[in-house]
mmCIF file of C-alpha atoms in Angstrom:
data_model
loop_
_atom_site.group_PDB
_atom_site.id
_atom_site.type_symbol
_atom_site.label_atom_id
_atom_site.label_comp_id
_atom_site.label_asym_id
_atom_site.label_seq_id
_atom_site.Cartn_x
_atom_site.Cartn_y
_atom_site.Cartn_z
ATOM 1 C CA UNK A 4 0.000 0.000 0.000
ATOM 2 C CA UNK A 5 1.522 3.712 -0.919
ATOM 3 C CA UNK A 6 2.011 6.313 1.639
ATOM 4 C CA UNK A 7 -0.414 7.965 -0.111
ATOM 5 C CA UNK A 8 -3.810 4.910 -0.140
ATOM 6 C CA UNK A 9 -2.629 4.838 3.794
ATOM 7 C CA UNK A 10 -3.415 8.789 4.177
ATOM 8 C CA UNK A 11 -6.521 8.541 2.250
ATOM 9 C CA UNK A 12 -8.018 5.072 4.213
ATOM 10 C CA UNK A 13 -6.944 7.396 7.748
ATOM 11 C CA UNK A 14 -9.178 9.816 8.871
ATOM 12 C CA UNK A 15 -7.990 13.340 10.167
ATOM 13 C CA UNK A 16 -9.463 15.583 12.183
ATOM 14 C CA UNK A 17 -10.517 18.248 10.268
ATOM 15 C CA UNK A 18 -11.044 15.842 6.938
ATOM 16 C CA UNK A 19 -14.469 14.944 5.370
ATOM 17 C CA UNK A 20 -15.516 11.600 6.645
ATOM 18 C CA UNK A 21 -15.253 8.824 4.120
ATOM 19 C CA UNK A 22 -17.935 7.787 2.736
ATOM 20 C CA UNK A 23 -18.992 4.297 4.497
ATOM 21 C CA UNK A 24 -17.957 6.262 7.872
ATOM 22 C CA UNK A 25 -20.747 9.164 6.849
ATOM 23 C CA UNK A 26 -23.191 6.242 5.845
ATOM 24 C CA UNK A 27 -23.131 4.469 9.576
ATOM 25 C CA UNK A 28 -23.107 7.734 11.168
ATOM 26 C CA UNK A 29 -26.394 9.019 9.433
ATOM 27 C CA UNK A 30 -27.952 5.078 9.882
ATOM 28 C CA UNK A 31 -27.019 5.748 13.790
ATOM 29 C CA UNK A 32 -28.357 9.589 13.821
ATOM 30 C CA UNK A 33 -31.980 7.552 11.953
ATOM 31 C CA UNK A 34 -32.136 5.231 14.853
ATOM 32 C CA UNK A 35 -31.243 7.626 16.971
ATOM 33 C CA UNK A 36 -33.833 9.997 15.641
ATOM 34 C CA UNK A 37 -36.877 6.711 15.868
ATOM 35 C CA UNK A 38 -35.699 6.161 19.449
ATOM 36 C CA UNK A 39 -36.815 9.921 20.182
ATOM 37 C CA UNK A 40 -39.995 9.389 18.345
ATOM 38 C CA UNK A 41 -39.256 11.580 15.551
ATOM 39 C CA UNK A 42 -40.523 10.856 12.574
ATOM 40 C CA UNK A 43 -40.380 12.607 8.929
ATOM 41 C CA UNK A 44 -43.087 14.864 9.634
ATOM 42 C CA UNK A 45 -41.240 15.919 12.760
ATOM 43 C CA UNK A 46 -37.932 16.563 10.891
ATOM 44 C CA UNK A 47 -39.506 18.564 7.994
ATOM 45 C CA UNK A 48 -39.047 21.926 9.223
ATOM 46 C CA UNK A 49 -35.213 21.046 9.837
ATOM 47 C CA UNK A 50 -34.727 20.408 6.242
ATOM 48 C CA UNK A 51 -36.603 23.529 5.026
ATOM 49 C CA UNK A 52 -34.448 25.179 7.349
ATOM 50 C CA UNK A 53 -31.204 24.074 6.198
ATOM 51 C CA UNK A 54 -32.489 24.876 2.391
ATOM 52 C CA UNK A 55 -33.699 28.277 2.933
ATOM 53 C CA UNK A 56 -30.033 29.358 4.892
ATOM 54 C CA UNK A 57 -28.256 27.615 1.590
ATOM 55 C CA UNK A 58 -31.286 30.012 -0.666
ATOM 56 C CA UNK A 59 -30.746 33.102 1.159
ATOM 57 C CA UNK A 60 -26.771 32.859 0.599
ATOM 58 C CA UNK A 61 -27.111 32.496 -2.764
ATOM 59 C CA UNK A 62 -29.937 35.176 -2.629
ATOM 60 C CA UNK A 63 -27.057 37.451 -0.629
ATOM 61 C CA UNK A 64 -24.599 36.202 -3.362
ATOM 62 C CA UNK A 65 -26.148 37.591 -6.411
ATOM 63 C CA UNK A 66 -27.869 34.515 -7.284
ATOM 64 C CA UNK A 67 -30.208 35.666 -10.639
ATOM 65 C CA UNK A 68 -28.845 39.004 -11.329
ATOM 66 C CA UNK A 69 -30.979 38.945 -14.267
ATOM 67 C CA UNK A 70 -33.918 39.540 -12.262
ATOM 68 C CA UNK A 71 -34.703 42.410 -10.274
ATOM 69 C CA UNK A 72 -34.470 42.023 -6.187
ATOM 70 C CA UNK A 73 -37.690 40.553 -5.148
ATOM 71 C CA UNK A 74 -37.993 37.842 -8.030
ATOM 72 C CA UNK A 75 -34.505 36.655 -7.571
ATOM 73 C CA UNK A 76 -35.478 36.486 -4.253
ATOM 74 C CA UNK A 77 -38.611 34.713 -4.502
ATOM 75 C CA UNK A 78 -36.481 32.777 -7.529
ATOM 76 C CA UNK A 79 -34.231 31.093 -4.799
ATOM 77 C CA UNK A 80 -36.837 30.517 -2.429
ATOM 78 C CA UNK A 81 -39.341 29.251 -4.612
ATOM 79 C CA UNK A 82 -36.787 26.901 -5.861
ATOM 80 C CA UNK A 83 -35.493 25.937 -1.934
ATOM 81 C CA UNK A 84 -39.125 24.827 -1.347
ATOM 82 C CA UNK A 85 -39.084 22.391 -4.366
ATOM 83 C CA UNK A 86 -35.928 21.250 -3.130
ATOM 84 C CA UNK A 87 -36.830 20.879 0.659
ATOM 85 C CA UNK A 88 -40.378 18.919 -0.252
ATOM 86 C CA UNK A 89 -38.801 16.536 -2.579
ATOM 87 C CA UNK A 90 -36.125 15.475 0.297
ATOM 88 C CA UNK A 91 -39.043 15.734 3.153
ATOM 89 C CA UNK A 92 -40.494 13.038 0.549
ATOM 90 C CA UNK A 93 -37.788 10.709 0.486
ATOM 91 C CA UNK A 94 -38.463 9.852 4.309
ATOM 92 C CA UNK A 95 -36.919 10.564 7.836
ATOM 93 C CA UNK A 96 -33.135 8.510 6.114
ATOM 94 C CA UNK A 97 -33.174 11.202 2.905
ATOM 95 C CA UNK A 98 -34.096 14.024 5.639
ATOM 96 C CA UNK A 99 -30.874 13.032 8.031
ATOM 97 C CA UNK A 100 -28.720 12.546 5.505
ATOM 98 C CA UNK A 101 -29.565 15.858 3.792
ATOM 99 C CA UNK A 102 -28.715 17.352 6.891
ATOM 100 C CA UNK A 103 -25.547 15.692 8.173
ATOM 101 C CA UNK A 104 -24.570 16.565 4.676
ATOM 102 C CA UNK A 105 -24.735 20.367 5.584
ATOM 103 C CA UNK A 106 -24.268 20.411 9.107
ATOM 104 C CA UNK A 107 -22.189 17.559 9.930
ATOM 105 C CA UNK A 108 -23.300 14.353 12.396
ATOM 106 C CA UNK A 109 -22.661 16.103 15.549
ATOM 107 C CA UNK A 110 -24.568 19.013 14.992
ATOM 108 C CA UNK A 111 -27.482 16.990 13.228
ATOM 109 C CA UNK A 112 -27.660 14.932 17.258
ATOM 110 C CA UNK A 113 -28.063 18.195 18.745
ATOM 111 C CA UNK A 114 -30.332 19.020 16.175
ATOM 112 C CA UNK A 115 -32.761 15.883 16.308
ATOM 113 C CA UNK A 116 -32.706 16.102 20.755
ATOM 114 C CA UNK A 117 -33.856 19.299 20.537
ATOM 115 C CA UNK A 118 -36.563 19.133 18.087
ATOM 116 C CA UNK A 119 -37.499 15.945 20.357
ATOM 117 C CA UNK A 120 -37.264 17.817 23.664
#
């Protein structure tokens, strides 16, 4: 094995998880969410959450400078509910996953205990 496959299997801190590591923690964060009694309908409002912060920096970012201020508004938005209901859809797994994917596990925990709580 190169130097190189042996930094790649080892995970850092600071480093992206690898990918089977990401997939067990967002099985355990599911479980973990079912043993809380949440269920999609109780994570729903995470997930538009997390898609309306990502909208409203690409709002702040100039998204659609094509259109004028409220419709490239409503532009990102509009498009950040499509995107939030067709994850909600996919069930609580596509809902934690979505999330760990822009918040990280640890932060998703905290996330899914308070929302419980």
């Amino acid at each position: 094995m190169t130097a190189s496959r042996q930094n790649a299997d080892r995970s850092e801190p600071g480093t992206p998880p690898h990918p089977d590591q990401e997939v067990q923690g967002t099985a355990q964060l599911v479980r973990l969410a079912r043993e809380l009694g949440l269920t999609e309908t109780d994570v729903d409002e995470l997930v538009y959450e997390m898609v309306h912060r990502g909208a409203s920096s690409a709002y702040n970012n100039g998204a659609h400078p094509e259109l004028g201020d409220l419709d490239a508004f409503d532009a990102v938005h509009d498009g950040a509910d499509e995107q939030a209901s067709a994850i909600n859809n996919r069930g609580l797994e596509a809902q934690v996953a979505a999330l760990v994917g822009a918040f990280g596990e640890q932060a998703v925990e905290r996330m899914l205990r308070d929302e419980a709580a």
